């Protein structure tokens, strides 16, 4: 029998990859929860994808999206209202009888005391546990796609990768591998009550990222290590809110200090495929950087 899986945040970095993979499965009916119908247009081209408009702060839109959904892949955006939004989604999942929530969390969500980003995810994880709904938590490390989302402009314009990263190593993961793990945990057996730390195959420095992008694009890319205070000032000039500046600098401080975690083989154990290297990612997305 077909099951209906709702993906929230379906136009985002991970959500759209999950929708694409689920759309290929015969026994799944995918419901893509999109914030903006215009951004959701691309998903319409996929076979058998139902598009529903969702505004996380609007209870009516949540009710329509969750009704008759068997499972949910729960993505909430990186905002200061993330915890409250997620709680509303979990409440609606409970009301509508959802049987399994797979939540996109973050590596370090279980660390004590951890950092603010992780604590927000932990609060959501705890709320899901308390709801009584079967759950699985995916806790990825930083996404390779952050480089195209946040750094592509300066790489293209100046050949510079600005990061407050020092020589800290991070086991970056490709969002497409998170999506593969998500599909397995949504459709496979035995993932209820489990949490998986997901990483890429190697921990790399920002300098290695720049070197790989140079080699792949054929254009020199230089890493510029930005001191924390200079990064804070730049973010203030860009009118990034204080809560976001503080959370991001706390994360980069952990990464700079070399505490961003070690690569593991959870992606391969879950999916049977080796996680993509940064070089593979760069080859596939090189048009974003030239
Ligand atoms: N980036 C990383 O390195 C990293 C690492 C570990 C964990 N995470 C976690 O991953 C999650 C974000 O995933 P992502 O990067 O795939 O997301 P994303 O690309 O930022 O996309 C967020 C999605 O949520 C939608 N959205 C935003 N506000 C909404 C609202 N009020 N109502 C309904 N939908 C709304 C967005 O639609 P619109 O664009 O149309 O608004 C978009 O589809 C966060 O919880 C973050 O903490 C990120």
Short mmCIF file of C-alpha atoms and ligand atoms in Angstrom, two decimals:
data_model
loop_
_atom_site.label_atom_id
_atom_site.label_comp_id
_atom_site.label_asym_id
_atom_site.label_seq_id
_atom_site.Cartn_x
_atom_site.Cartn_y
_atom_site.Cartn_z
CA UNK A 1 0.00 0.00 0.00
CA UNK A 2 1.24 3.51 -0.78
CA UNK A 3 2.29 5.59 2.19
CA UNK A 4 2.21 9.38 2.21
CA UNK A 5 5.38 11.13 3.36
CA UNK A 6 5.31 14.86 4.04
CA UNK A 7 8.60 16.72 3.63
CA UNK A 8 8.63 20.15 5.30
CA UNK A 9 11.06 22.84 4.09
CA UNK A 10 10.87 20.98 0.78
CA UNK A 11 12.51 23.68 -1.34
CA UNK A 12 15.57 23.94 0.93
CA UNK A 13 19.03 22.43 0.57
CA UNK A 14 18.18 19.02 2.04
CA UNK A 15 14.41 18.97 1.49
CA UNK A 16 14.51 19.22 -2.29
CA UNK A 17 16.99 16.31 -2.49
CA UNK A 18 14.74 14.18 -0.27
CA UNK A 19 11.70 14.96 -2.43
CA UNK A 20 13.61 14.02 -5.60
CA UNK A 21 14.62 10.63 -4.16
CA UNK A 22 11.22 9.81 -2.65
CA UNK A 23 9.52 10.69 -5.97
CA UNK A 24 11.33 7.74 -7.56
CA UNK A 25 9.76 5.19 -5.20
CA UNK A 26 6.57 3.43 -6.35
CA UNK A 27 5.19 2.79 -2.88
CA UNK A 28 5.52 6.38 -1.67
CA UNK A 29 3.30 9.35 -2.28
CA UNK A 30 5.41 12.46 -1.63
CA UNK A 31 3.86 15.60 -0.27
CA UNK A 32 6.24 18.56 -0.56
CA UNK A 33 5.52 21.27 2.01
CA UNK A 34 6.65 24.52 0.39
CA UNK A 35 6.76 27.98 1.90
CA UNK A 36 6.61 29.65 -1.47
CA UNK A 37 4.67 28.14 -4.36
CA UNK A 38 6.99 29.87 -6.83
CA UNK A 39 10.06 28.21 -5.31
CA UNK A 40 8.13 24.93 -5.36
CA UNK A 41 7.55 25.05 -9.14
CA UNK A 42 10.66 22.94 -9.87
CA UNK A 43 9.31 20.15 -7.67
CA UNK A 44 6.10 20.02 -9.72
CA UNK A 45 8.06 18.52 -12.61
CA UNK A 46 8.79 15.40 -10.56
CA UNK A 47 6.41 12.46 -10.93
CA UNK A 48 3.63 12.06 -8.35
CA UNK A 49 4.69 14.92 -6.08
CA UNK A 50 1.88 16.72 -4.36
CA UNK A 51 2.71 20.33 -3.50
CA UNK A 52 1.17 21.90 -0.40
CA UNK A 53 1.72 25.45 0.76
CA UNK A 54 2.95 25.61 4.36
CA UNK A 55 3.51 28.55 6.65
CA UNK A 56 4.87 27.18 9.89
CA UNK A 57 3.20 29.93 11.91
CA UNK A 58 -0.22 29.33 10.33
CA UNK A 59 -2.13 26.45 12.00
CA UNK A 60 -4.59 26.03 9.09
CA UNK A 61 -1.80 25.47 6.59
CA UNK A 62 -0.20 22.95 8.96
CA UNK A 63 -3.44 21.04 9.36
CA UNK A 64 -3.94 20.78 5.59
CA UNK A 65 -0.36 19.62 5.06
CA UNK A 66 -0.35 16.98 7.81
CA UNK A 67 -3.79 15.47 7.19
CA UNK A 68 -3.44 11.82 6.00
CA UNK A 69 0.38 11.97 6.13
CA UNK A 70 1.79 8.69 7.46
CA UNK A 71 5.33 9.96 8.04
CA UNK A 72 7.09 13.30 8.12
CA UNK A 73 10.59 14.42 7.29
CA UNK A 74 10.78 17.42 9.56
CA UNK A 75 12.98 20.32 8.49
CA UNK A 76 12.74 23.71 10.13
CA UNK A 77 14.81 26.70 8.98
CA UNK A 78 17.76 28.23 10.81
CA UNK A 79 15.86 31.05 12.55
CA UNK A 80 15.51 32.18 16.13
CA UNK A 81 11.90 30.91 16.01
CA UNK A 82 12.97 27.40 14.97
CA UNK A 83 12.09 25.70 18.25
CA UNK A 84 8.60 27.19 18.48
CA UNK A 85 7.93 26.38 14.81
CA UNK A 86 9.04 22.79 15.26
CA UNK A 87 6.87 22.34 18.35
CA UNK A 88 3.81 23.49 16.38
CA UNK A 89 4.66 20.96 13.67
CA UNK A 90 5.00 18.15 16.20
CA UNK A 91 1.69 19.10 17.85
CA UNK A 92 -0.03 18.94 14.47
CA UNK A 93 1.64 15.61 13.67
CA UNK A 94 0.20 14.24 16.90
CA UNK A 95 -3.28 15.62 16.20
CA UNK A 96 -3.36 14.12 12.72
CA UNK A 97 -1.99 10.69 13.70
CA UNK A 98 1.45 10.78 12.01
CA UNK A 99 3.23 7.47 12.75
CA UNK A 100 6.91 8.41 12.36
CA UNK A 101 8.88 11.67 12.39
CA UNK A 102 12.39 11.74 10.94
CA UNK A 103 13.93 15.01 12.08
CA UNK A 104 16.81 16.87 10.44
CA UNK A 105 18.81 17.77 13.54
CA UNK A 106 22.50 18.70 13.82
CA UNK A 107 25.70 17.05 14.96
CA UNK A 108 26.28 17.92 18.60
CA UNK A 109 22.58 18.14 19.48
CA UNK A 110 23.29 15.62 22.24
CA UNK A 111 26.47 17.35 23.51
CA UNK A 112 26.34 18.70 27.05
CA UNK A 113 26.36 21.67 27.44
CA UNK A 114 27.07 21.99 23.70
CA UNK A 115 26.53 25.14 21.65
CA UNK A 116 23.37 27.15 21.06
CA UNK A 117 22.67 25.62 17.65
CA UNK A 118 22.81 22.14 19.13
CA UNK A 119 20.71 23.08 22.17
CA UNK A 120 17.90 24.34 19.92
CA UNK A 121 17.89 21.01 18.12
CA UNK A 122 18.05 19.11 21.40
CA UNK A 123 14.97 20.96 22.66
CA UNK A 124 13.09 19.93 19.52
CA UNK A 125 14.35 16.34 19.76
CA UNK A 126 13.16 16.15 23.39
CA UNK A 127 9.76 17.54 22.42
CA UNK A 128 9.42 14.89 19.71
CA UNK A 129 10.41 12.15 22.18
CA UNK A 130 7.80 13.40 24.65
CA UNK A 131 5.10 13.42 21.94
CA UNK A 132 5.06 9.62 21.88
CA UNK A 133 5.39 9.55 18.07
CA UNK A 134 8.05 7.15 16.74
CA UNK A 135 11.12 9.16 15.80
CA UNK A 136 14.52 9.09 14.13
CA UNK A 137 17.04 11.91 14.44
CA UNK A 138 19.56 12.67 11.70
CA UNK A 139 22.45 14.73 13.05
CA UNK A 140 24.62 15.86 10.14
CA UNK A 141 27.84 17.84 10.30
CA UNK A 142 28.15 21.08 8.28
CA UNK A 143 26.90 20.86 4.71
CA UNK A 144 29.24 21.12 1.70
CA UNK A 145 26.44 23.16 0.10
CA UNK A 146 27.10 25.96 2.66
CA UNK A 147 30.05 26.92 0.45
CA UNK A 148 27.78 27.61 -2.54
CA UNK A 149 25.03 29.13 -0.35
CA UNK A 150 27.26 31.52 1.61
CA UNK A 151 30.63 31.84 -0.16
CA UNK A 152 29.97 31.56 -3.90
CA UNK A 153 29.75 35.33 -4.42
CA UNK A 154 33.27 36.17 -3.17
CA UNK A 155 34.71 33.06 -4.79
CA UNK A 156 33.28 34.11 -8.15
CA UNK A 157 34.01 37.84 -7.85
CA UNK A 158 37.38 37.85 -6.07
CA UNK A 159 38.70 34.28 -6.04
CA UNK A 160 38.57 34.46 -2.21
CA UNK A 161 37.04 32.11 0.34
CA UNK A 162 36.52 34.18 3.50
CA UNK A 163 35.90 32.08 6.61
CA UNK A 164 36.65 32.46 10.33
CA UNK A 165 37.94 28.90 10.22
CA UNK A 166 41.71 28.84 10.87
CA UNK A 167 43.11 25.39 10.17
CA UNK A 168 40.24 23.60 11.92
CA UNK A 169 39.06 20.45 10.17
CA UNK A 170 35.36 19.79 9.53
CA UNK A 171 33.87 16.49 8.25
CA UNK A 172 31.63 18.31 5.73
CA UNK A 173 28.79 16.24 4.31
CA UNK A 174 27.01 16.54 0.95
CA UNK A 175 23.29 17.31 1.44
CA UNK A 176 22.54 14.63 -1.17
CA UNK A 177 23.99 12.01 1.19
CA UNK A 178 21.85 13.31 4.04
CA UNK A 179 18.87 12.92 1.69
CA UNK A 180 19.82 9.29 0.95
CA UNK A 181 20.05 8.58 4.67
CA UNK A 182 16.69 10.30 5.18
CA UNK A 183 15.00 8.11 2.57
CA UNK A 184 16.38 4.95 4.18
CA UNK A 185 15.21 5.98 7.65
CA UNK A 186 11.77 6.97 6.32
CA UNK A 187 11.18 3.83 4.28
CA UNK A 188 13.44 1.14 5.77
CA UNK A 189 12.98 -1.00 8.86
CA UNK A 190 14.35 -0.60 12.36
CA UNK A 191 15.20 3.11 12.57
CA UNK A 192 12.64 4.10 15.19
CA UNK A 193 14.11 5.49 18.40
CA UNK A 194 17.55 5.92 16.77
CA UNK A 195 19.81 8.94 16.23
CA UNK A 196 22.50 8.95 13.55
CA UNK A 197 25.51 11.28 13.36
CA UNK A 198 26.13 11.79 9.64
CA UNK A 199 29.43 13.02 8.19
CA UNK A 200 31.31 13.13 4.93
CA UNK A 201 34.26 10.80 4.30
CA UNK A 202 37.04 13.16 5.43
CA UNK A 203 37.61 16.12 7.72
CA UNK A 204 39.02 19.03 5.72
CA UNK A 205 40.29 22.55 6.34
CA UNK A 206 39.03 25.71 4.61
CA UNK A 207 42.41 25.86 2.87
CA UNK A 208 41.79 22.39 1.40
CA UNK A 209 38.35 23.57 0.24
CA UNK A 210 39.97 26.51 -1.57
CA UNK A 211 42.63 24.23 -3.12
CA UNK A 212 39.99 21.78 -4.35
CA UNK A 213 37.85 24.57 -5.83
CA UNK A 214 40.95 25.97 -7.59
CA UNK A 215 41.78 22.57 -9.08
CA UNK A 216 38.21 21.82 -10.14
CA UNK A 217 37.33 25.24 -11.60
CA UNK A 218 40.76 26.00 -13.04
CA UNK A 219 40.58 29.45 -11.39
CA UNK A 220 42.67 30.29 -8.31
CA UNK A 221 40.70 30.40 -5.07
CA UNK A 222 42.53 31.60 -1.94
CA UNK A 223 41.38 30.99 1.62
CA UNK A 224 41.36 34.13 3.79
CA UNK A 225 41.22 33.38 7.51
CA UNK A 226 38.95 36.02 9.06
CA UNK A 227 39.57 36.77 12.76
CA UNK A 228 36.45 36.39 14.90
CA UNK A 229 36.10 40.11 15.64
CA UNK A 230 36.41 41.05 11.96
CA UNK A 231 33.79 38.40 11.10
CA UNK A 232 31.47 39.88 13.73
CA UNK A 233 31.88 43.38 12.30
CA UNK A 234 31.26 42.15 8.75
CA UNK A 235 28.08 40.40 9.86
CA UNK A 236 26.91 43.54 11.67
CA UNK A 237 27.52 45.58 8.51
CA UNK A 238 25.40 43.08 6.58
CA UNK A 239 22.69 43.59 9.25
CA UNK A 240 22.71 39.94 10.21
CA UNK A 241 20.76 39.71 13.50
CA UNK A 242 22.79 39.33 16.70
CA UNK A 243 21.34 35.91 17.57
CA UNK A 244 22.52 34.55 14.21
CA UNK A 245 25.96 36.18 14.39
CA UNK A 246 26.49 34.78 17.89
CA UNK A 247 25.32 31.28 16.95
CA UNK A 248 27.47 31.15 13.79
CA UNK A 249 30.58 32.50 15.51
CA UNK A 250 30.14 30.04 18.35
CA UNK A 251 30.02 27.23 15.77
CA UNK A 252 33.05 28.49 13.87
CA UNK A 253 34.94 28.83 17.17
CA UNK A 254 34.33 25.13 17.80
CA UNK A 255 35.41 24.27 14.26
CA UNK A 256 38.52 26.50 14.44
CA UNK A 257 39.51 24.72 17.65
CA UNK A 258 39.33 21.38 15.84
CA UNK A 259 36.28 20.09 17.73
CA UNK A 260 33.93 19.67 14.76
CA UNK A 261 33.90 15.88 15.01
CA UNK A 262 35.51 13.00 13.18
CA UNK A 263 34.32 11.37 9.96
CA UNK A 264 32.30 8.20 10.50
CA UNK A 265 30.75 5.56 8.23
CA UNK A 266 27.08 6.01 9.18
CA UNK A 267 26.08 7.17 5.67
CA UNK A 268 27.54 4.01 4.13
CA UNK A 269 25.99 1.79 6.82
CA UNK A 270 22.56 3.32 6.20
CA UNK A 271 22.63 3.65 2.42
CA UNK A 272 25.20 1.14 1.18
CA UNK A 273 26.99 3.99 -0.64
CA UNK A 274 30.15 5.80 0.33
CA UNK A 275 29.51 9.47 1.15
CA UNK A 276 30.65 11.94 -1.50
CA UNK A 277 34.04 13.63 -1.12
CA UNK A 278 34.36 17.42 -1.29
CA UNK A 279 36.02 16.99 -4.67
CA UNK A 280 32.98 15.11 -6.01
CA UNK A 281 30.72 17.84 -4.64
CA UNK A 282 32.91 20.54 -6.24
CA UNK A 283 32.86 18.75 -9.62
CA UNK A 284 29.07 18.49 -9.55
CA UNK A 285 28.51 22.12 -8.50
CA UNK A 286 31.46 23.84 -10.16
CA UNK A 287 29.24 26.13 -12.24
CA UNK A 288 28.24 27.83 -8.95
CA UNK A 289 31.84 28.96 -8.44
CA UNK A 290 32.91 30.31 -11.86
N1 LIG B 1 23.71 24.16 6.99
C1 LIG B 1 24.33 23.30 7.76
O1 LIG B 1 25.56 23.12 7.67
C2 LIG B 1 23.55 22.50 8.77
C3 LIG B 1 24.21 21.50 9.48
C4 LIG B 1 23.48 20.72 10.39
C5 LIG B 1 22.12 20.96 10.57
N2 LIG B 1 21.51 21.97 9.86
C6 LIG B 1 20.08 22.21 10.10
O2 LIG B 1 19.38 22.02 8.88
C7 LIG B 1 18.15 22.76 8.94
C8 LIG B 1 17.98 23.56 7.68
O3 LIG B 1 17.95 22.68 6.58
P1 LIG B 1 18.23 23.20 5.10
O4 LIG B 1 19.58 23.86 5.06
O5 LIG B 1 17.93 22.12 4.16
O6 LIG B 1 17.14 24.35 5.01
P2 LIG B 1 17.16 25.65 4.09
O7 LIG B 1 17.88 25.39 2.82
O8 LIG B 1 17.55 26.80 4.94
O9 LIG B 1 15.61 25.73 3.76
C9 LIG B 1 14.65 26.00 4.74
C10 LIG B 1 13.30 25.61 4.17
O10 LIG B 1 12.30 25.99 5.10
C11 LIG B 1 11.34 26.83 4.44
N3 LIG B 1 10.80 27.81 5.39
C12 LIG B 1 11.42 28.88 5.95
N4 LIG B 1 10.58 29.54 6.76
C13 LIG B 1 9.38 28.89 6.70
C14 LIG B 1 8.11 29.11 7.28
N5 LIG B 1 7.89 30.16 8.11
N6 LIG B 1 7.10 28.28 6.98
C15 LIG B 1 7.29 27.23 6.12
N7 LIG B 1 8.49 26.95 5.54
C16 LIG B 1 9.52 27.78 5.81
C17 LIG B 1 12.14 27.51 3.34
O11 LIG B 1 11.30 28.02 2.32
P3 LIG B 1 11.58 29.50 1.72
O12 LIG B 1 13.00 29.52 1.25
O13 LIG B 1 10.58 29.64 0.62
O14 LIG B 1 11.35 30.45 2.87
C18 LIG B 1 13.00 26.34 2.86
O15 LIG B 1 12.27 25.47 2.03
C19 LIG B 1 18.24 23.67 10.17
O16 LIG B 1 17.49 23.09 11.19
C20 LIG B 1 19.73 23.63 10.50
O17 LIG B 1 19.98 23.89 11.87
C21 LIG B 1 22.19 22.73 8.97
#
